CSV table of C-alpha atoms and ligand atoms in Angstrom, one decimal:
chain,number,residue,atom,x,y,z
A,1,MET,CA,-5.8,10.6,16.0
A,2,THR,CA,-2.3,9.1,15.8
A,3,THR,CA,0.4,10.7,13.7
A,4,GLY,CA,2.9,7.8,13.2
A,5,PRO,CA,4.1,7.2,9.7
A,6,ALA,CA,2.3,4.8,7.5
A,7,PRO,CA,4.3,1.7,6.2
A,8,VAL,CA,6.1,2.7,3.0
A,9,ARG,CA,7.1,0.4,0.0
A,10,GLN,CA,9.5,2.3,-2.3
A,11,LEU,CA,9.4,1.4,-6.0
A,12,ASP,CA,12.9,1.5,-7.5
A,13,ASP,CA,13.7,3.1,-10.9
A,14,SER,CA,13.4,-0.1,-12.9
A,15,ALA,CA,10.1,-1.1,-11.4
A,16,VAL,CA,8.8,2.4,-12.1
A,17,ALA,CA,10.1,2.2,-15.7
A,18,GLU,CA,8.5,-1.2,-16.2
A,19,LEU,CA,5.1,0.1,-15.1
A,20,ALA,CA,5.3,3.3,-17.0
A,21,GLN,CA,6.4,1.6,-20.2
A,22,ALA,CA,3.6,-1.0,-20.0
A,23,ALA,CA,1.0,1.7,-19.4
A,24,GLU,CA,2.4,3.8,-22.2
A,25,ARG,CA,2.2,1.0,-24.7
A,26,ILE,CA,-1.4,0.1,-23.8
A,27,LEU,CA,-2.4,3.8,-24.0
A,28,ALA,CA,-0.7,4.2,-27.3
A,29,ASP,CA,-2.5,1.1,-28.8
A,30,CYS,CA,-6.0,1.8,-27.2
A,31,GLY,CA,-6.0,5.6,-27.4
A,32,THR,CA,-7.9,5.9,-24.1
A,33,SER,CA,-8.2,4.5,-20.7
A,34,ALA,CA,-11.9,4.0,-20.9
A,35,THR,CA,-12.9,0.4,-20.4
A,36,SER,CA,-13.1,-2.0,-23.3
A,37,PRO,CA,-12.6,-5.7,-23.6
A,38,ALA,CA,-9.5,-5.1,-25.7
A,39,LEU,CA,-8.0,-2.8,-23.1
A,40,LEU,CA,-8.7,-5.2,-20.2
A,41,ARG,CA,-7.0,-8.0,-22.2
A,42,ARG,CA,-4.0,-5.9,-22.6
A,43,VAL,CA,-3.8,-5.0,-19.0
A,44,ALA,CA,-4.2,-8.7,-17.9
A,45,ASP,CA,-1.4,-9.7,-20.3
A,46,ALA,CA,0.9,-6.9,-19.2
A,47,ALA,CA,0.2,-7.5,-15.5
A,48,ALA,CA,1.0,-11.2,-15.9
A,49,HIS,CA,4.4,-10.2,-17.2
A,50,LEU,CA,5.4,-7.7,-14.5
A,51,GLY,CA,8.7,-8.5,-12.8
A,52,GLN,CA,9.3,-9.9,-9.3
A,53,ALA,CA,10.1,-6.5,-7.8
A,54,VAL,CA,6.7,-5.0,-8.7
A,55,ARG,CA,4.9,-8.2,-7.6
A,56,ASP,CA,6.7,-8.1,-4.3
A,57,HIS,CA,5.5,-4.5,-3.6
A,58,CYS,CA,2.0,-5.7,-4.4
A,59,ARG,CA,2.0,-8.4,-1.8
A,60,PRO,CA,-0.9,-8.3,0.8
A,61,VAL,CA,-0.7,-5.8,3.7
A,62,ASP,CA,1.6,-7.3,6.4
A,63,THR,CA,1.1,-5.1,9.4
A,64,ASP,CA,-1.8,-4.3,11.7
A,65,HIS,CA,-2.1,-0.9,10.1
A,66,GLY,CA,-3.9,-2.7,7.3
A,67,LEU,CA,-2.4,-0.4,4.7
A,68,TYR,CA,0.8,0.7,3.0
A,69,VAL,CA,1.9,3.6,0.8
A,70,LEU,CA,3.5,2.7,-2.5
A,71,ARG,CA,6.1,5.4,-3.4
A,72,GLY,CA,8.1,6.4,-6.4
A,73,LEU,CA,5.8,6.9,-9.3
A,74,PRO,CA,6.8,10.2,-11.1
A,75,VAL,CA,3.6,12.2,-11.4
A,76,ASP,CA,4.5,15.6,-13.0
A,77,ASP,CA,2.3,18.5,-12.0
A,78,VAL,CA,2.4,20.1,-15.4
A,79,GLU,CA,2.2,17.0,-17.6
A,80,VAL,CA,-0.8,15.6,-15.7
A,81,GLY,CA,-2.9,18.6,-16.7
A,82,ALA,CA,-5.6,20.4,-14.8
A,83,THR,CA,-7.6,18.8,-12.1
A,84,PRO,CA,-11.0,17.8,-13.7
A,85,GLU,CA,-14.0,19.9,-12.6
A,86,SER,CA,-15.8,16.7,-11.6
A,87,TRP,CA,-15.5,13.0,-12.2
A,88,ALA,CA,-18.1,13.3,-15.0
A,89,LYS,CA,-15.8,15.7,-16.8
A,90,ALA,CA,-12.6,13.8,-16.2
A,91,GLY,CA,-12.7,11.6,-19.4
A,92,ASP,CA,-9.1,10.7,-20.2
A,93,SER,CA,-7.4,13.2,-17.8
A,94,GLY,CA,-4.3,11.5,-16.3
A,95,ALA,CA,-5.1,8.4,-18.5
A,96,LEU,CA,-1.6,7.0,-18.2
A,97,TRP,CA,-2.0,6.8,-14.5
A,98,ASP,CA,-5.4,5.1,-14.9
A,99,LEU,CA,-3.4,2.3,-16.6
A,100,VAL,CA,-0.6,2.3,-14.0
A,101,LEU,CA,-3.2,1.9,-11.3
A,102,LEU,CA,-5.0,-0.8,-13.2
A,103,LEU,CA,-1.7,-2.7,-13.7
A,104,LEU,CA,-1.0,-2.5,-10.0
A,105,ALA,CA,-4.5,-3.5,-9.1
A,106,SER,CA,-4.2,-6.4,-11.5
A,107,ALA,CA,-1.0,-7.5,-9.8
A,108,MET,CA,-2.9,-7.5,-6.5
A,109,GLY,CA,-6.0,-9.3,-7.6
A,110,ASN,CA,-8.9,-8.6,-9.9
A,111,PRO,CA,-10.0,-4.9,-10.4
A,112,ILE,CA,-13.7,-4.3,-10.2
A,113,ALA,CA,-16.0,-1.6,-11.5
A,114,TRP,CA,-19.6,-0.8,-10.8
A,115,GLU,CA,-22.2,-0.4,-13.5
A,116,GLY,CA,-23.8,2.4,-11.5
A,117,GLN,CA,-20.8,4.4,-10.6
A,118,GLN,CA,-18.6,6.8,-12.8
A,119,GLU,CA,-19.8,5.3,-16.0
A,120,GLY,CA,-18.5,1.8,-15.2
A,121,ARG,CA,-14.9,2.9,-15.2
A,122,PHE,CA,-12.4,0.8,-13.4
A,123,VAL,CA,-10.4,3.8,-12.2
A,124,HIS,CA,-12.4,6.6,-10.6
A,125,ASN,CA,-11.4,10.2,-10.3
A,126,ILE,CA,-11.9,11.6,-6.8
A,127,VAL,CA,-12.1,15.4,-7.1
A,128,PRO,CA,-14.2,18.0,-5.3
A,129,ALA,CA,-17.2,19.0,-7.3
A,130,PRO,CA,-19.4,22.1,-7.0
A,131,GLY,CA,-22.7,21.4,-5.3
A,132,HIS,CA,-21.4,18.3,-3.5
A,133,GLU,CA,-19.5,20.1,-0.8
A,134,ARG,CA,-21.5,18.6,2.1
A,135,LYS,CA,-22.2,15.1,0.7
A,136,GLN,CA,-20.8,11.9,2.2
A,137,THR,CA,-19.0,10.9,-1.1
A,138,GLY,CA,-15.6,11.3,-2.6
A,139,ALA,CA,-16.8,14.5,-4.4
A,140,SER,CA,-17.3,16.5,-1.1
A,141,SER,CA,-14.9,18.9,0.6
A,142,ASN,CA,-16.3,21.1,3.4
A,143,VAL,CA,-17.3,18.2,5.6
A,144,LEU,CA,-15.5,15.4,7.3
A,145,LEU,CA,-15.9,12.3,5.1
A,146,SER,CA,-16.7,10.0,8.0
A,147,PRO,CA,-14.7,6.7,8.3
A,148,HIS,CA,-16.3,4.0,6.2
A,149,THR,CA,-15.7,0.6,4.6
A,150,GLU,CA,-15.8,1.2,0.8
A,151,ASP,CA,-19.1,0.1,-0.6
A,152,ALA,CA,-20.0,-1.4,2.7
A,153,PHE,CA,-23.6,-2.0,1.5
A,154,HIS,CA,-22.5,-4.6,-1.0
A,155,PRO,CA,-21.3,-8.2,-0.7
A,156,GLY,CA,-19.1,-7.8,-3.8
A,157,ARG,CA,-17.2,-4.8,-2.4
A,158,ALA,CA,-13.5,-4.5,-2.8
A,159,HIS,CA,-11.0,-6.3,-0.6
A,160,LEU,CA,-8.4,-3.7,-1.4
A,161,LEU,CA,-8.7,0.0,-2.3
A,162,LEU,CA,-6.0,2.0,-4.2
A,163,LEU,CA,-5.8,5.7,-3.9
A,164,GLY,CA,-3.3,7.2,-6.3
A,165,CYS,CA,-2.4,10.9,-5.9
A,166,MET,CA,-2.2,13.2,-8.9
A,167,ARG,CA,-2.2,16.4,-6.9
A,168,ASN,CA,-2.6,17.6,-3.4
A,169,HIS,CA,-1.1,21.1,-2.9
A,170,ASP,CA,-2.9,21.7,0.4
A,171,HIS,CA,-1.8,18.3,1.9
A,172,ILE,CA,-5.3,17.2,2.6
A,173,ALA,CA,-5.2,13.9,4.5
A,174,THR,CA,-7.1,10.7,3.9
A,175,THR,CA,-7.8,9.1,7.3
A,176,ALA,CA,-7.5,5.4,8.0
A,177,ALA,CA,-8.2,3.3,11.1
A,178,SER,CA,-7.5,-0.4,11.5
A,179,VAL,CA,-9.8,-2.7,13.4
A,180,ARG,CA,-6.7,-4.7,14.3
A,181,ARG,CA,-5.4,-1.8,16.4
A,182,VAL,CA,-8.6,-1.1,18.4
A,183,ARG,CA,-9.1,-2.2,22.0
A,184,LEU,CA,-12.6,-3.4,22.7
A,185,ALA,CA,-14.2,-5.5,25.5
A,186,GLU,CA,-14.9,-9.1,24.4
A,187,ALA,CA,-18.6,-8.4,25.2
A,188,ASP,CA,-18.6,-5.5,22.7
A,189,VAL,CA,-17.0,-7.6,20.0
A,190,ALA,CA,-19.6,-10.3,20.5
A,191,THR,CA,-22.4,-7.8,20.3
A,192,LEU,CA,-21.0,-6.2,17.1
A,193,CYS,CA,-20.6,-9.7,15.6
A,194,GLU,CA,-24.4,-10.0,15.6
A,195,ALA,CA,-26.3,-9.2,12.4
A,196,GLU,CA,-28.5,-6.4,13.7
A,197,LEU,CA,-28.6,-3.6,11.1
A,198,PRO,CA,-28.5,-3.1,7.4
A,199,ILE,CA,-26.0,-0.8,5.6
A,200,LEU,CA,-27.8,1.1,2.9
A,201,PRO,CA,-26.2,2.2,-0.5
A,202,ASP,CA,-24.4,5.4,-0.4
A,203,ASP,CA,-25.1,8.5,-2.4
A,204,ALA,CA,-22.6,7.6,-5.2
A,205,TYR,CA,-25.0,5.0,-6.4
A,206,THR,CA,-27.9,6.9,-7.9
A,207,GLN,CA,-29.9,3.9,-9.2
A,208,ALA,CA,-29.5,1.9,-5.9
A,209,ARG,CA,-31.1,4.5,-3.8
A,210,ASP,CA,-34.5,2.8,-4.0
A,211,VAL,CA,-34.1,0.8,-0.9
A,212,SER,CA,-37.8,-0.3,-0.6
A,213,GLY,CA,-36.9,-4.0,-1.1
A,214,SER,CA,-35.2,-6.3,1.4
A,215,GLN,CA,-32.5,-4.7,3.7
A,216,PRO,CA,-30.5,-7.6,5.2
A,217,ALA,CA,-29.0,-7.0,8.6
A,218,VAL,CA,-25.3,-7.5,8.6
A,219,PRO,CA,-22.7,-7.9,11.3
A,220,THR,CA,-20.3,-4.9,12.0
A,221,LEU,CA,-17.4,-7.2,13.1
A,222,TRP,CA,-16.4,-10.7,12.1
A,223,ARG,CA,-13.9,-13.0,13.5
A,224,GLY,CA,-11.9,-14.4,10.6
A,225,GLU,CA,-9.2,-17.1,10.7
A,226,HIS,CA,-6.6,-14.3,10.8
A,227,GLY,CA,-8.3,-11.9,13.1
A,228,LEU,CA,-11.2,-9.4,13.2
A,229,THR,CA,-12.5,-7.8,10.1
A,230,LEU,CA,-15.1,-5.0,9.9
A,231,ARG,CA,-17.9,-3.7,7.7
A,232,PHE,CA,-18.7,-0.2,8.9
A,233,ASP,CA,-20.4,2.8,7.4
A,234,PRO,CA,-22.2,4.8,10.1
A,235,ALA,CA,-23.4,7.5,7.7
A,236,TYR,CA,-25.5,4.9,5.9
A,237,THR,CA,-26.4,2.7,8.8
A,238,PRO,CA,-29.9,3.3,10.4
A,239,LEU,CA,-28.6,3.1,14.0
A,240,GLU,CA,-31.8,4.3,15.4
A,241,ARG,CA,-33.3,0.9,14.6
A,242,ALA,CA,-30.9,-0.9,16.9
A,243,GLY,CA,-31.2,-1.7,20.6
A,244,ALA,CA,-29.5,0.4,23.2
A,245,ALA,CA,-26.7,-2.2,23.9
A,246,TYR,CA,-25.8,-2.4,20.2
A,247,ARG,CA,-25.7,1.3,19.8
A,248,ALA,CA,-23.5,1.7,22.9
A,249,ALA,CA,-21.0,-1.0,21.6
A,250,TYR,CA,-21.1,0.7,18.1
A,251,ALA,CA,-20.3,4.0,19.7
A,252,ARG,CA,-17.3,2.5,21.6
A,253,LEU,CA,-16.1,1.0,18.3
A,254,GLU,CA,-16.4,4.3,16.6
A,255,ALA,CA,-14.4,6.0,19.4
A,256,GLU,CA,-11.7,3.4,19.3
A,257,LEU,CA,-11.4,3.8,15.5
A,258,GLU,CA,-11.1,7.5,16.0
A,259,ARG,CA,-8.4,6.9,18.6
A,260,VAL,CA,-6.3,4.8,16.3
A,261,SER,CA,-7.0,6.8,13.1
A,262,MET,CA,-4.0,7.9,11.1
A,263,ALA,CA,-3.9,10.9,8.8
A,264,VAL,CA,-2.1,10.1,5.5
A,265,SER,CA,-1.5,13.1,3.4
A,266,LEU,CA,-0.5,11.7,0.0
A,267,ASP,CA,2.0,13.4,-2.3
A,268,PRO,CA,1.8,13.2,-6.1
A,269,GLY,CA,2.9,9.7,-7.3
A,270,GLU,CA,2.0,8.0,-4.0
A,271,VAL,CA,-0.5,5.2,-3.9
A,272,LEU,CA,-2.3,4.4,-0.6
A,273,VAL,CA,-3.3,0.7,-0.6
A,274,LEU,CA,-6.0,0.0,2.0
A,275,ASP,CA,-7.3,-3.4,3.1
A,276,ASN,CA,-11.0,-2.7,3.0
A,277,ASP,CA,-11.7,-5.6,5.5
A,278,LEU,CA,-9.4,-4.2,8.1
A,279,VAL,CA,-9.4,-0.4,7.6
A,280,VAL,CA,-12.0,2.2,7.5
A,281,HIS,CA,-11.1,5.4,5.6
A,282,GLY,CA,-12.3,8.9,5.3
A,283,ARG,CA,-11.0,12.4,4.7
A,284,VAL,CA,-10.5,15.6,6.6
A,285,PRO,CA,-12.6,18.6,5.6
A,286,PHE,CA,-11.1,21.1,3.2
A,287,ARG,CA,-11.8,24.1,1.1
A,288,ALA,CA,-12.1,23.3,-2.6
A,289,ARG,CA,-10.2,25.7,-5.0
A,290,TYR,CA,-12.3,25.0,-8.2
A,291,ASP,CA,-9.5,26.5,-10.3
A,292,GLY,CA,-7.9,23.4,-11.9
A,293,THR,CA,-5.4,22.9,-9.0
A,294,ASP,CA,-7.6,21.0,-6.6
A,295,ARG,CA,-6.7,17.8,-4.9
A,296,TRP,CA,-7.0,14.9,-7.4
A,297,LEU,CA,-6.9,11.2,-6.5
A,298,LYS,CA,-7.5,8.2,-8.7
A,299,ARG,CA,-9.1,5.2,-7.1
A,300,ALA,CA,-9.1,1.5,-8.1
A,301,SER,CA,-11.0,-1.3,-6.3
A,302,VAL,CA,-9.8,-4.9,-6.2
A,303,ARG,CA,-11.2,-8.3,-5.3
A,304,VAL,CA,-8.7,-10.9,-4.2
A,305,PRO,CA,-9.8,-14.3,-5.5
A,306,GLY,CA,-10.2,-16.9,-2.9
A,307,ARG,CA,-10.0,-14.5,0.1
A,308,ARG,CA,-12.1,-15.8,3.1
A,309,THR,CA,-12.3,-12.7,5.3
A,310,ARG,CA,-16.0,-12.4,5.3
A,311,PRO,CA,-19.0,-14.3,6.6
A,312,VAL,CA,-20.5,-16.8,4.0
A,313,ALA,CA,-24.0,-15.4,4.7
A,314,GLU,CA,-22.9,-12.4,2.6
A,315,ASN,CA,-23.3,-14.5,-0.6
A,316,ARG,CA,-27.0,-14.4,-0.1
A,317,GLU,CA,-27.2,-10.6,-0.3
A,318,ASP,CA,-28.4,-9.0,-3.5
A,319,GLY,CA,-26.5,-5.8,-3.1
A,320,TYR,CA,-29.5,-3.6,-3.7
A,321,GLY,CA,-29.5,-4.4,-7.3
A,322,GLN,CA,-26.0,-3.0,-8.0
A,323,THR,CA,-23.8,-5.0,-10.3
A,324,VAL,CA,-20.1,-5.5,-9.9
A,325,ILE,CA,-18.0,-6.1,-13.0
A,326,GLU,CA,-14.7,-7.9,-12.7
A,327,ALA,CA,-11.9,-6.9,-15.0
A,328,HIS,CA,-10.4,-10.3,-15.7
A,329,ALA,CA,-12.0,-13.7,-16.0
A,330,VAL,CA,-11.1,-15.9,-13.1
B,401,LIG,O1,-10.5,11.6,-0.7
B,401,LIG,C1,-10.1,10.7,0.0
B,401,LIG,O2,-9.0,10.8,0.6
B,401,LIG,C2,-10.8,9.4,0.2
B,401,LIG,C3,-12.2,9.5,-0.4
B,401,LIG,C4,-12.9,8.1,-0.3
B,401,LIG,O3,-13.5,7.8,0.6
B,401,LIG,C5,-12.8,7.3,-1.5
B,401,LIG,O4,-12.2,7.6,-2.5
B,401,LIG,O5,-13.3,6.1,-1.4
B,402,LIG,FE1,-14.3,5.8,0.4
């Protein structure tokens, strides 16, 4: 694990005021951050009018880290209210920040939601939930959330992931490792570029867990025009079905990702932006408090129209019947 600092982009006061005012106006008019066509129209319109400074901060990642931290949003520990007991009980908790995140996401591309996850909301609440302590999902706590590509099982998965911090008293780190920083033998890269194994839907998708249909094999690595990208989720990859050579190359990739992994402990108001084609992310284990002061992140997922960082064969995958909803018409 490396400990160097993540690249930071600092929002200045006027950029913060612009985002906060736009979010406040939408929330005042819509009365909720729950998704509706009217709310999404308002977000698209406000995002289109954001000034150059905000847009500049929302430009693509521009280092091999494959991520950056947006800093400067003023989340107040009292005003934001108690950490919800679970995503299902979050409702409009921190609704203003749902809208700020949606505005940022819309400045970066097209936010997406999943019919089968967190009631189709575009901004998810990531909080520890009783009974989920040992799961491989955002609601866990006691276990290491192993490094993964978000929604790796699906061809419509996000290009970018935004994790906005509402509260993190215990400085619990998100981990992030970029494929652009690993050192692998050419032969291993070639092996991992073969489509050998499927990636199955994760436990956050209750309806997609019936995996009796086709399970397309997908490559772990891919050589794009700008360098290597990856699609990696060992917790949901049936590695036992692969040959020994593939398993050995996969293990070496896993070890390299561990070597270059960074720990990013977010403070309230910071937004970690991860390129989901370059970086796998996870989380260190922690003990949940379950008293309203737990760690609380908000997560938005973004597709970047026209991006060509993935094999075209992905277009033939059916995504295990899970439907992606795009916020804005393209
Ligand atoms: O809790 C975190 O830091 C990351 C959780 C995660 O994997 C996610 O929200 O997608
Ligand atoms: Fe994740």
